[in-house]
CSV table of C-alpha atoms in Angstrom, one decimal:
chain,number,residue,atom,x,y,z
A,1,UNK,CA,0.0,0.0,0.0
A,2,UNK,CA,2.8,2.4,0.9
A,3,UNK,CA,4.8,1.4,-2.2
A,4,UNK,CA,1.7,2.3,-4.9
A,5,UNK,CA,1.0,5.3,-2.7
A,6,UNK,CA,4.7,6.7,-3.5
A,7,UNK,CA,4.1,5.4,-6.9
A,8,UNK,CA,1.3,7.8,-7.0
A,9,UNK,CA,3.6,10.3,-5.7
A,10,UNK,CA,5.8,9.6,-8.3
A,11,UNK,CA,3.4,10.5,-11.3
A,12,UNK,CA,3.5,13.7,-13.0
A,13,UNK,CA,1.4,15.0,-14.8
A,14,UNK,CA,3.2,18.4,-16.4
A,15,UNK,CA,-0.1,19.4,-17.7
A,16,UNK,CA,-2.0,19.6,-14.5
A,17,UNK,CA,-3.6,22.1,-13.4
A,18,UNK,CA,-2.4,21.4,-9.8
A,19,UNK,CA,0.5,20.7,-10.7
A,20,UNK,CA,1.8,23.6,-12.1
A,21,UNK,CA,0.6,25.8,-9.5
A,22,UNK,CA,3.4,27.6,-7.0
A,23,UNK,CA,3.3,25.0,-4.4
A,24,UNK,CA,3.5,28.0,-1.9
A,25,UNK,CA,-0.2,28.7,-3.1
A,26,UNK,CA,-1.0,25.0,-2.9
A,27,UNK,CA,0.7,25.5,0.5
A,28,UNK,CA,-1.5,28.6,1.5
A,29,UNK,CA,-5.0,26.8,0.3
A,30,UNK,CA,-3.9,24.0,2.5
A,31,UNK,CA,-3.7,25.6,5.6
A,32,UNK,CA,-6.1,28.0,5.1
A,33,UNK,CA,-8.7,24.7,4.4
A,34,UNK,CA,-7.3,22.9,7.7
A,35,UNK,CA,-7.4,25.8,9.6
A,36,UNK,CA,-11.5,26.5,8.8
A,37,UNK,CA,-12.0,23.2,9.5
A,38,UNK,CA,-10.6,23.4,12.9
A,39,UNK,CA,-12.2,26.3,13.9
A,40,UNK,CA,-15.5,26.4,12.2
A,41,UNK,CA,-17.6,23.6,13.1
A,42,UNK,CA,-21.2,24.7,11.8
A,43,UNK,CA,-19.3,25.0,8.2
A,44,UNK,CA,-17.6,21.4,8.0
A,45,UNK,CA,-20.6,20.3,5.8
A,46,UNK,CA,-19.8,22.9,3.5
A,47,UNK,CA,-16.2,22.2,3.7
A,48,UNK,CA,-16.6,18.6,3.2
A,49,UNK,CA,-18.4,19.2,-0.2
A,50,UNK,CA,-15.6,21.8,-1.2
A,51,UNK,CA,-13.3,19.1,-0.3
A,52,UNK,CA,-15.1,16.1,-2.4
A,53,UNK,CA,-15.4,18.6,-5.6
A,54,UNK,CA,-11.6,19.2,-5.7
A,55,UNK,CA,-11.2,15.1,-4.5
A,56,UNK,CA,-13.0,14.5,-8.0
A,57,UNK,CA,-11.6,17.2,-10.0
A,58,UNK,CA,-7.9,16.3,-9.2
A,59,UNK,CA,-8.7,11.9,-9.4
A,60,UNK,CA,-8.8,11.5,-6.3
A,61,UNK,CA,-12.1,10.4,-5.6
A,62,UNK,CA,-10.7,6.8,-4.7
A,63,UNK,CA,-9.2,8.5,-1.1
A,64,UNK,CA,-12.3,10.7,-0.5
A,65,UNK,CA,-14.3,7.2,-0.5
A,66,UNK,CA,-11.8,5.8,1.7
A,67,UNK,CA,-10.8,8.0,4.5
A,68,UNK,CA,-14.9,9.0,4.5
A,69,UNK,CA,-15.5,4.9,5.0
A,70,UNK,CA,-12.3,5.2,7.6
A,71,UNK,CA,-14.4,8.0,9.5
A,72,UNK,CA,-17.5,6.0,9.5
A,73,UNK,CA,-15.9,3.3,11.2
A,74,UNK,CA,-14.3,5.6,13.4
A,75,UNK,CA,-17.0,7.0,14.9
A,76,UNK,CA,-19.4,3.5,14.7
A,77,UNK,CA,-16.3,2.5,17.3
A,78,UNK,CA,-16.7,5.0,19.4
A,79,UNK,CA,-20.0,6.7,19.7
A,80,UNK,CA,-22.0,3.2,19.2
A,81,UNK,CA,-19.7,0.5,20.8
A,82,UNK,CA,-17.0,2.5,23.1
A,83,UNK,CA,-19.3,5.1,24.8
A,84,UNK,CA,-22.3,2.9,25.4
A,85,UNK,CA,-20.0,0.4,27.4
A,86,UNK,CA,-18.5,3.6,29.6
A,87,UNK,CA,-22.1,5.3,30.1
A,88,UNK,CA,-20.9,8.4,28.8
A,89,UNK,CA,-23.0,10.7,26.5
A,90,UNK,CA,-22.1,14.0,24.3
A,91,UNK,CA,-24.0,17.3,24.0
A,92,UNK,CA,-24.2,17.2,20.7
A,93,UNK,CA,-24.2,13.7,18.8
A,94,UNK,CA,-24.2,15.6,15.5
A,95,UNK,CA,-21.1,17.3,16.1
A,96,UNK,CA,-19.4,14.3,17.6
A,97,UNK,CA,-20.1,13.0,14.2
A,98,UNK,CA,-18.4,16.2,12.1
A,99,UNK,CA,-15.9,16.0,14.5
A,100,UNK,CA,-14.7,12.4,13.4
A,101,UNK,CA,-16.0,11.8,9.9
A,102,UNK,CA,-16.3,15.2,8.0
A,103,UNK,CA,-13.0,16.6,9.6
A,104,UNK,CA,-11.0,13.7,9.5
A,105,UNK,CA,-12.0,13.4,5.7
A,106,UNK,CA,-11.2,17.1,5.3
A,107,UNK,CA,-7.9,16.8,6.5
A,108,UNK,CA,-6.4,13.8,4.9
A,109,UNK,CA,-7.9,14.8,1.7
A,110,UNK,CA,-6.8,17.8,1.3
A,111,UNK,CA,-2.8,16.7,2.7
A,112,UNK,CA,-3.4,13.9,-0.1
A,113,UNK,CA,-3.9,16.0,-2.5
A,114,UNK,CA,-1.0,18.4,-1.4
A,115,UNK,CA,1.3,15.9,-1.1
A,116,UNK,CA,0.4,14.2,-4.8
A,117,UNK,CA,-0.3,17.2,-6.8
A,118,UNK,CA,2.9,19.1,-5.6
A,119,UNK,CA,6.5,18.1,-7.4
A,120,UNK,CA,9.5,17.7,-4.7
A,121,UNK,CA,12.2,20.0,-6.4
A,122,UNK,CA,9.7,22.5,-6.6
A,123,UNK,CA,8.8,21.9,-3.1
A,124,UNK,CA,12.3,22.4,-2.2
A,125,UNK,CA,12.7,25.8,-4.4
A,126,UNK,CA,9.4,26.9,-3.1
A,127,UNK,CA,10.5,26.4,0.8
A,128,UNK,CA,13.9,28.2,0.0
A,129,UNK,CA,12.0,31.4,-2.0
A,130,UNK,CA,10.1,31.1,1.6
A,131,UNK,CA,13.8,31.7,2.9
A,132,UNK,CA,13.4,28.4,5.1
A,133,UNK,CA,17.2,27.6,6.2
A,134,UNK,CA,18.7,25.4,3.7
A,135,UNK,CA,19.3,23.0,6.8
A,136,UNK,CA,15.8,22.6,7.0
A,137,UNK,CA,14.8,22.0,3.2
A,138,UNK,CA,18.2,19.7,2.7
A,139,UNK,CA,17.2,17.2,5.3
A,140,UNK,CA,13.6,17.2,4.2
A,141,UNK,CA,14.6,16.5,0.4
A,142,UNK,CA,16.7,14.1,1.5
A,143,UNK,CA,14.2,12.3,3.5
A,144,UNK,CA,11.6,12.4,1.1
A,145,UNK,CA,13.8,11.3,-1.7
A,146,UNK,CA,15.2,8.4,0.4
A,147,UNK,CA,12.0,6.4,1.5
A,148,UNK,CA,11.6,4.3,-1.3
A,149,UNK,CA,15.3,3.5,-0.6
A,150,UNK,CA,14.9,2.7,2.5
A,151,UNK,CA,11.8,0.7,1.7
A,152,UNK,CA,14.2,-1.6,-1.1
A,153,UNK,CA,16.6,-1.9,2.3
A,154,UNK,CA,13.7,-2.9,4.5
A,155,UNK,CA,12.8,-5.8,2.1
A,156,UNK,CA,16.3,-6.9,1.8
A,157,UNK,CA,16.9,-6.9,5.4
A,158,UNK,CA,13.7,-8.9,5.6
A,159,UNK,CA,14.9,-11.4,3.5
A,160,UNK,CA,18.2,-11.6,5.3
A,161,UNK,CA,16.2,-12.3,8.5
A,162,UNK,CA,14.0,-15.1,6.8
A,163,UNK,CA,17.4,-16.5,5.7
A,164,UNK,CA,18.4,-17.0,9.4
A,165,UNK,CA,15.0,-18.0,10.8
A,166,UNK,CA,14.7,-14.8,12.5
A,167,UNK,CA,11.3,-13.8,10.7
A,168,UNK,CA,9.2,-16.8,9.8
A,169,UNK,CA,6.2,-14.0,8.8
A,170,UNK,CA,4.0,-11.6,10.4
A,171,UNK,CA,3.1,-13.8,13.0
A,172,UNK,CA,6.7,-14.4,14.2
A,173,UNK,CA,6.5,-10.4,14.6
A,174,UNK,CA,3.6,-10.6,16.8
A,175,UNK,CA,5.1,-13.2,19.1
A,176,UNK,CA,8.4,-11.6,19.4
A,177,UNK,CA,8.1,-8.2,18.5
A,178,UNK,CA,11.3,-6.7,20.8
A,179,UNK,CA,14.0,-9.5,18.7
A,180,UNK,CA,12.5,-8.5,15.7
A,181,UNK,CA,12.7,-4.7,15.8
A,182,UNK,CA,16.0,-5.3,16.9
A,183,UNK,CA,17.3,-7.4,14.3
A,184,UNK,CA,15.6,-4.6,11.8
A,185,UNK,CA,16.8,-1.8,12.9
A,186,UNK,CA,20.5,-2.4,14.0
A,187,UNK,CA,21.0,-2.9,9.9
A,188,UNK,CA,18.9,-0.6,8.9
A,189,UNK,CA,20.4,1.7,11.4
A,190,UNK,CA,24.4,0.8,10.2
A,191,UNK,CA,23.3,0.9,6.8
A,192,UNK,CA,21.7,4.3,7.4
A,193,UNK,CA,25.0,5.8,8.3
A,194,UNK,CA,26.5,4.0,5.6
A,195,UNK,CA,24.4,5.8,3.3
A,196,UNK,CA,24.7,9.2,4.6
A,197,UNK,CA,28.4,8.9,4.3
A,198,UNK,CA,27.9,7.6,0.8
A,199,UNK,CA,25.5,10.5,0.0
A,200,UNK,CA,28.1,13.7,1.4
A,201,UNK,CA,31.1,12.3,-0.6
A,202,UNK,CA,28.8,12.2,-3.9
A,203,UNK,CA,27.3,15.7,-2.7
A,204,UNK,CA,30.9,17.3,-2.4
A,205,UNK,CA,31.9,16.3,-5.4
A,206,UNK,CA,29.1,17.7,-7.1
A,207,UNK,CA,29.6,21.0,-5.1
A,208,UNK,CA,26.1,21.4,-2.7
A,209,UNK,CA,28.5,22.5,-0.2
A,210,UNK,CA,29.5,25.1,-1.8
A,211,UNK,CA,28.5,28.7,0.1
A,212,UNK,CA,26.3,31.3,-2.0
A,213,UNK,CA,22.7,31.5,-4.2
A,214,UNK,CA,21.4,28.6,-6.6
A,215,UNK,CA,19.5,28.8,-9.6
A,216,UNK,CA,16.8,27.0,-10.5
A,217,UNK,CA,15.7,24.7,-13.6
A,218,UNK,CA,12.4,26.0,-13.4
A,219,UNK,CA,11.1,29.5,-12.0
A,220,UNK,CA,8.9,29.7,-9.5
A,221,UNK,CA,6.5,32.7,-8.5
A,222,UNK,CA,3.3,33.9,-8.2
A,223,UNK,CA,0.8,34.7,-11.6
A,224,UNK,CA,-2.7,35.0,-12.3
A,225,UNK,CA,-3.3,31.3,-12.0
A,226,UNK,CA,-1.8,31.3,-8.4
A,227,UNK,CA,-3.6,34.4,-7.6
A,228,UNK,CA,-6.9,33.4,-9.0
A,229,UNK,CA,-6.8,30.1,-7.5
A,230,UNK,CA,-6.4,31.2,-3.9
A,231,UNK,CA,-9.2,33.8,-4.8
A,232,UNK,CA,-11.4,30.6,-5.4
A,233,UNK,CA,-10.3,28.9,-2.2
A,234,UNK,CA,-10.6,32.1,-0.3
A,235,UNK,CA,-14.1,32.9,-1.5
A,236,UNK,CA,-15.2,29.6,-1.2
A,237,UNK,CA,-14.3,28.7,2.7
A,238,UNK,CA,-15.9,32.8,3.0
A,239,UNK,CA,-19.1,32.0,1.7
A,240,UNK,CA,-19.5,29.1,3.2
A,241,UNK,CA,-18.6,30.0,7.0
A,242,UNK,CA,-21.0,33.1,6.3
A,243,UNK,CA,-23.9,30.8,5.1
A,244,UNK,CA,-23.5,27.9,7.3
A,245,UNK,CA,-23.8,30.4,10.2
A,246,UNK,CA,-26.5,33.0,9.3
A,247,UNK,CA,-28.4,29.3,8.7
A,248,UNK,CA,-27.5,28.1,11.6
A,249,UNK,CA,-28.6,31.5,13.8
A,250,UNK,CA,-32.1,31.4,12.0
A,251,UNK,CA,-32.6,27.8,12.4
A,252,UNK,CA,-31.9,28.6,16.2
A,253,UNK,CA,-33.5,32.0,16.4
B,1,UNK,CA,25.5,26.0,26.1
B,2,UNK,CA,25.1,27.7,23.2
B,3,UNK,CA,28.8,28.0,22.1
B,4,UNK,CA,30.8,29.7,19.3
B,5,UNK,CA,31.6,26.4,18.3
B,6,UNK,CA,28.2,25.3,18.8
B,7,UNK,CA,26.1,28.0,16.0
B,8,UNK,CA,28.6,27.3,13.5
B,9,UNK,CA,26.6,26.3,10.6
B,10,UNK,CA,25.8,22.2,9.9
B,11,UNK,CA,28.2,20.3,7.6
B,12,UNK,CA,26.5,18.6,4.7
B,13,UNK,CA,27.9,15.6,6.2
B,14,UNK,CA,25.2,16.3,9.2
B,15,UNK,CA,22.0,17.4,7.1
B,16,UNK,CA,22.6,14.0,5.2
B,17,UNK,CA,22.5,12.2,8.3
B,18,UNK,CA,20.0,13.8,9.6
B,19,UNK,CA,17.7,13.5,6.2
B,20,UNK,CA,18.5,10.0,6.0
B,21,UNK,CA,17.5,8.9,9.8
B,22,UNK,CA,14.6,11.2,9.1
B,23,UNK,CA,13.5,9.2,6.3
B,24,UNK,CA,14.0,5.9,8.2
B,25,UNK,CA,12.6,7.6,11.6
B,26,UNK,CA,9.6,8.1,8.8
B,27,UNK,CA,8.9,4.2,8.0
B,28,UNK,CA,9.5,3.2,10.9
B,29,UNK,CA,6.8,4.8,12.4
B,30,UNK,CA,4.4,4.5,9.0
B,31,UNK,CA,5.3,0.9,10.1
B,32,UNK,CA,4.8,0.2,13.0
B,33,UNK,CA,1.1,2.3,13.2
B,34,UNK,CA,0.4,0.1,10.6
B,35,UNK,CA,1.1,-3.0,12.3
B,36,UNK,CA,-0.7,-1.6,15.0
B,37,UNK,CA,-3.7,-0.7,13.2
B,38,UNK,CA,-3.8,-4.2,11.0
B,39,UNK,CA,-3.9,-5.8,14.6
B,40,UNK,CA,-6.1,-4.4,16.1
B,41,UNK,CA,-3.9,-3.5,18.6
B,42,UNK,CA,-4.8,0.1,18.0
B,43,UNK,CA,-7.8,-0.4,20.6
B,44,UNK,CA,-5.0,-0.5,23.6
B,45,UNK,CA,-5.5,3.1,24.7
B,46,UNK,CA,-1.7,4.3,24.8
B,47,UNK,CA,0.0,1.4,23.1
B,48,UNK,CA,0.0,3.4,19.5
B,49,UNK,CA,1.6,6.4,21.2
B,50,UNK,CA,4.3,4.2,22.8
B,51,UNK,CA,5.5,2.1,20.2
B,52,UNK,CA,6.0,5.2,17.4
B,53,UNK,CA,7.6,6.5,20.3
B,54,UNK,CA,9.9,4.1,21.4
B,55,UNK,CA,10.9,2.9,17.5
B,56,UNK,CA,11.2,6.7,16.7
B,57,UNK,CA,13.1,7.6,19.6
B,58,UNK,CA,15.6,5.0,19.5
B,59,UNK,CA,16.7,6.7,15.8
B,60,UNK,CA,16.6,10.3,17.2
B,61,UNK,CA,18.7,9.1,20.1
B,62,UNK,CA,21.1,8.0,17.3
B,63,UNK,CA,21.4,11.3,15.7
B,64,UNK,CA,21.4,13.1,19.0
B,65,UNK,CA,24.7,10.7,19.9
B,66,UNK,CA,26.5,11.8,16.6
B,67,UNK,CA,25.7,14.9,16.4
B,68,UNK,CA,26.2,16.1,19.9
B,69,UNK,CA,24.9,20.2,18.8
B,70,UNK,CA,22.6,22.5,19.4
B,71,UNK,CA,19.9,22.7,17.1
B,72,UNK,CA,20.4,18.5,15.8
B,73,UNK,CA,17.0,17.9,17.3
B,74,UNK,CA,15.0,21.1,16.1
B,75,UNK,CA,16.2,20.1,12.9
B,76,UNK,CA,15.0,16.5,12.9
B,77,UNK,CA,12.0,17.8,14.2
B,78,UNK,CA,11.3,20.9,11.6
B,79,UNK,CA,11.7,17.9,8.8
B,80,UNK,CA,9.6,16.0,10.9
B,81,UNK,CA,7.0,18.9,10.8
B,82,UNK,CA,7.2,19.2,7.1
B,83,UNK,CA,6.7,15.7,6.6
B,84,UNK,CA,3.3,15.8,9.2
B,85,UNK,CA,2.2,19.2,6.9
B,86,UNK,CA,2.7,17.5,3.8
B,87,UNK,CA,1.4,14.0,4.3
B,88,UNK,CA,-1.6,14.7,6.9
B,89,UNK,CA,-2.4,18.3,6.2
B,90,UNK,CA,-2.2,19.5,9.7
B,91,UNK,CA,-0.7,22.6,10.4
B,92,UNK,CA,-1.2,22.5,14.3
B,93,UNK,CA,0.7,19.4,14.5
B,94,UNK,CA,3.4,19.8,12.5
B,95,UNK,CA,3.4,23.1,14.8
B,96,UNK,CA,3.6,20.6,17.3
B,97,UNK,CA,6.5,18.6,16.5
B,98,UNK,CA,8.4,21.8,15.9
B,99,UNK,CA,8.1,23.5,19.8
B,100,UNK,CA,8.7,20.2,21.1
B,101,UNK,CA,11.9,20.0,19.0
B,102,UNK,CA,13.1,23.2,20.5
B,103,UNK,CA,12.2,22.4,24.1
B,104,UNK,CA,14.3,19.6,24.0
B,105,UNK,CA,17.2,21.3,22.3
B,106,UNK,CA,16.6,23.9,24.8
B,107,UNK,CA,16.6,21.9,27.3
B,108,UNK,CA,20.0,19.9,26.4
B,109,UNK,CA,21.3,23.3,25.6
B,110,UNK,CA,20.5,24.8,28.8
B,111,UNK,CA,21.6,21.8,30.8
B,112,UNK,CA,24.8,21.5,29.0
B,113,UNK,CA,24.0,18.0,28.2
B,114,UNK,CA,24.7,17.5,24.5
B,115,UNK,CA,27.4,15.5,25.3
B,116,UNK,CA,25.8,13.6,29.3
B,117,UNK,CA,24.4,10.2,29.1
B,118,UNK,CA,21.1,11.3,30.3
B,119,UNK,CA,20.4,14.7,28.7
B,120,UNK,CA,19.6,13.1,25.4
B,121,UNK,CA,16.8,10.8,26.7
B,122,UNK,CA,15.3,13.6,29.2
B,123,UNK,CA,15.2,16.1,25.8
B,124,UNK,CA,13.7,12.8,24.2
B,125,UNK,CA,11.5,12.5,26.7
B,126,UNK,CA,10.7,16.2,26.4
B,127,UNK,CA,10.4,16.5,22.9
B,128,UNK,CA,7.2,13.9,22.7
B,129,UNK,CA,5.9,15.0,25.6
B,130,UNK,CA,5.0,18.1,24.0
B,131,UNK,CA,4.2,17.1,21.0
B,132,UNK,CA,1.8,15.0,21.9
B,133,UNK,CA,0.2,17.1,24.4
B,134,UNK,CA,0.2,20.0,22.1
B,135,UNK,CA,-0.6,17.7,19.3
B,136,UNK,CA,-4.0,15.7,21.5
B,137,UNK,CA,-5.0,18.5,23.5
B,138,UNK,CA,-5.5,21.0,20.6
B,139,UNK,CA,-8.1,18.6,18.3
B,140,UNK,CA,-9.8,18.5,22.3
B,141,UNK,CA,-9.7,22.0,22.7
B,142,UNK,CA,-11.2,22.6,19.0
B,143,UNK,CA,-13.8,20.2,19.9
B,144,UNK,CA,-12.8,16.9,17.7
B,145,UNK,CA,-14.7,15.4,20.3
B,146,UNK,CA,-16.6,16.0,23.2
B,147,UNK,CA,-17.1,13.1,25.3
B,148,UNK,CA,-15.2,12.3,28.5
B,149,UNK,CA,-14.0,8.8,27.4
B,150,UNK,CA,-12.3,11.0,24.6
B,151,UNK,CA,-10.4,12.9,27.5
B,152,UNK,CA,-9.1,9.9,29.4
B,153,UNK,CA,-7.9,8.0,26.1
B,154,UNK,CA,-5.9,11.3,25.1
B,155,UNK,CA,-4.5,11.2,28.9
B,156,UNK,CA,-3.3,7.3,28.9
B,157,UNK,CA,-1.9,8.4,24.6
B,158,UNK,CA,0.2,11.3,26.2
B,159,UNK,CA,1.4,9.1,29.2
B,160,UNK,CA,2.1,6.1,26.7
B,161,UNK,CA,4.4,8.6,23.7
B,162,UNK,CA,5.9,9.8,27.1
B,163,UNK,CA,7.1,6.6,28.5
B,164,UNK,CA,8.1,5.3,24.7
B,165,UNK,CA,10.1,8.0,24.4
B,166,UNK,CA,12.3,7.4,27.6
B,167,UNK,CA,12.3,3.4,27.0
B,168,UNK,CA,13.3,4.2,22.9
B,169,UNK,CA,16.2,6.6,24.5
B,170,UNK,CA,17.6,4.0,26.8
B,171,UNK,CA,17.2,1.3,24.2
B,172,UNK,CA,18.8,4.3,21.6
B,173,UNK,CA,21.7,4.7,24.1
B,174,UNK,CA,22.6,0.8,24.8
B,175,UNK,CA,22.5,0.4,20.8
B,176,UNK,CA,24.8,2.9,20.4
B,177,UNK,CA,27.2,1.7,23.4
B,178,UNK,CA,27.3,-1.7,21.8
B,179,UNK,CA,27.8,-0.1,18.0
B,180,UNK,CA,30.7,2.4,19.5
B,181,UNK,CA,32.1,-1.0,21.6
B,182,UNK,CA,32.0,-2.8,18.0
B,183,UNK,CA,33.5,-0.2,16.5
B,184,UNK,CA,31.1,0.3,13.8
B,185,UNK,CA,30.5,3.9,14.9
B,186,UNK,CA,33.0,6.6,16.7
């Protein structure tokens, strides 16, 4: 599941929409989404269908289905099964529902779609026009763009370990988990520094040591697309806090 | 203490490091939630929060050993932070993982302890400690949920990241003795 989800990552699609956006806007949408969501509870519906039009425009309709089902569960756990057995009751069932269905779909959809619409090198050049310290954005390329590495190493460790007897399968996990992490991670961790070693010799000879400004293959900035686009989002999460709550106070009043 | 010697800028040779152990600090956790989720092992109220923080802690503790500097743990943390923003979409918890990166620099930094056998696993201990309280408390605060159940099960989480952190550290530290005794790292 991981693997085909940094598959997906891996996909570009140069003629996207999304794509091509400034990630900083992508970026400013995204908090500005999570950050209604937290605060304005009588507009998550609203929210949620934002959310689910942008899911299906960008393909992603597969992971608004699935973290929505994930929700569902979620709450079935806990306001059906977990709080009946404890005797304890909410004021408001309906929100206790938002809470754990609506928002928790609003947030991993929308980080989903960040994190698959958005290209790493321009993530990178975006974070550094941001003037985040470059020994911020360095470690965070570098951790991005070694996962699937360090998945390959996982698996080959793995195998080493089935060699030995050491991991018969998942179950052998379950009954021992403390001798398996063990025998995991000490590799993993040796061949970690291995790698990092391996890594800043290639990087010095290539010169990313080397003090002063870099240029990049592709220019990032703001245009009308960027602009119009956060206009959308902007307007959007507006109008939708403003009508959810004028509804709300006349339903009440 | 902050030194001269200490804000002199990172090496690449560090920032690899760091981005690398970041990376596997990264699976491991993806990991081992999943295991606990495909368990069902998730139901234990506070296991989840231990073992990510005992498997992530034991890694940190690594990077904290070789790179005995202020600002080693902000940094895994701010990366950290960027991961959290750009996978989950949550900009309070990636907030999160940042002040509790800097507390327990802070802390190490203010105790002098960069280098001391038990600075590392108290600014450990430190560093998830306020991220997950800052991390749990806020969804509560925002009203995620509302029920009292809710507030014990974020109590027994907090507790549970707490003590994985110090049992990852000591595990971290008797890993790193017996890798230094080896002679696979100085």
């Amino acid at each position: 599941m991981i693997r085909s989800f940094l598959q997906k990552m891996g996909e570009r699609e140069p003629g996207d929409f999304f794509e091509r956006l400034d990630p900083r806007a992508k970026l400013i949408a995204l908090t500005l989404v999570t950050v209604a969501a937290s605060l304005e509870r009588e507009a998550l519906v609203g929210l949620y269908a934002i959310i689910s039009a942008l899911a299906i425009v960008s393909g992603l309709w597969k992971m608004l289905v699935f973290s929505t089902i994930g929700g569902i569960v979620m709450w079935l756990g806990f306001a059906n099964l977990l709080m009946p057995l404890t005797g304890d009751t909410v004021e408001d069932p309906f929100m206790l529902f938002a809470g754990l269905v609506l928002r928790l779909s609003i947030y991993s959809v929308v980080g989903i779609w960040f994190a698959v619409k958005t290209n790493l090198y321009d993530f990178g050049c975006a974070l550094e026009k941001w003037r985040l310290p470059s020994c911020v954005v360095l470690p965070f390329i570098i951790a991005i763009r070694f996962v699937p590495t360090l998945l390959a190493e996982f698996a080959a460790v793995k195998d080493a370990m089935s060699q030995r007897g050491l991991y018969t399968g998942p179950r052998s996990a379950f009954t021992n988990p403390a001798q398996t992490f063990r025998c995991f991670i000490t590799p993993m961790l040796i061949r970690s520094l291995k790698m990092a070693d391996e890594l800043t010799v290639a990087a010095e000879t290539r010169g990313i040591g080397r003090l002063g400004g870099r240029s990049y293959y592709r220019e990032i900035r703001f245009t009308r697309n960027e602009f119009a686009f956060l206009g959308c989002v902007l307007l959007l999460v507006a109008v939708n806090s403003v009508l959810f709550r004028s509804y709300l106070m006349g339903w009440f009043i | 203490m902050i030194t001269r010697q200490n804000i002199k800028p990172f090496e690449f040779r560090d920032l690899a490091l760091m981005g690398v152990l970041s990376a596997l600090a990264t699976v491991v956790s993806v990991a081992s939630a999943m295991v606990i989720h495909a368990t069902g092992l998730i139901a234990v109220p506070g296991l989840s929060g231990f073992l990510v923080g005992l498997t992530t802690s034991v890694i940190i503790y690594v990077v904290l050993r070789k790179i005995p500097r202020f600002g080693a743990l902000t940094i895994m943390a701010a990366v950290n932070a960027l991961v959290v923003l750009l996978a989950m979409g949550k900009p309070w918890s990636a907030l999160a993982v940042l002040v509790g990166g800097l507390a327990g620099d802070a802390y190490m930094a203010v105790t002098r302890g960069h280098r001391g056998r038990w600075s590392p696993i108290v600014a450990l201990v430190v560093y998830r400690g306020i991220r997950e309280v800052t991390g749990l408390v806020m969804p509560m605060l925002i009203g995620v949920t509302q029920s009292r159940v809710a507030f014990y099960i974020m109590l027994i989480s907090i507790l549970g990241g707490i003590c994985g952190a110090f049992v990852g550290g000591l595990s971290g530290r008797s890993l790193m003795d017996r890798l230094a005794k080896s002679g696979v790292v100085r």
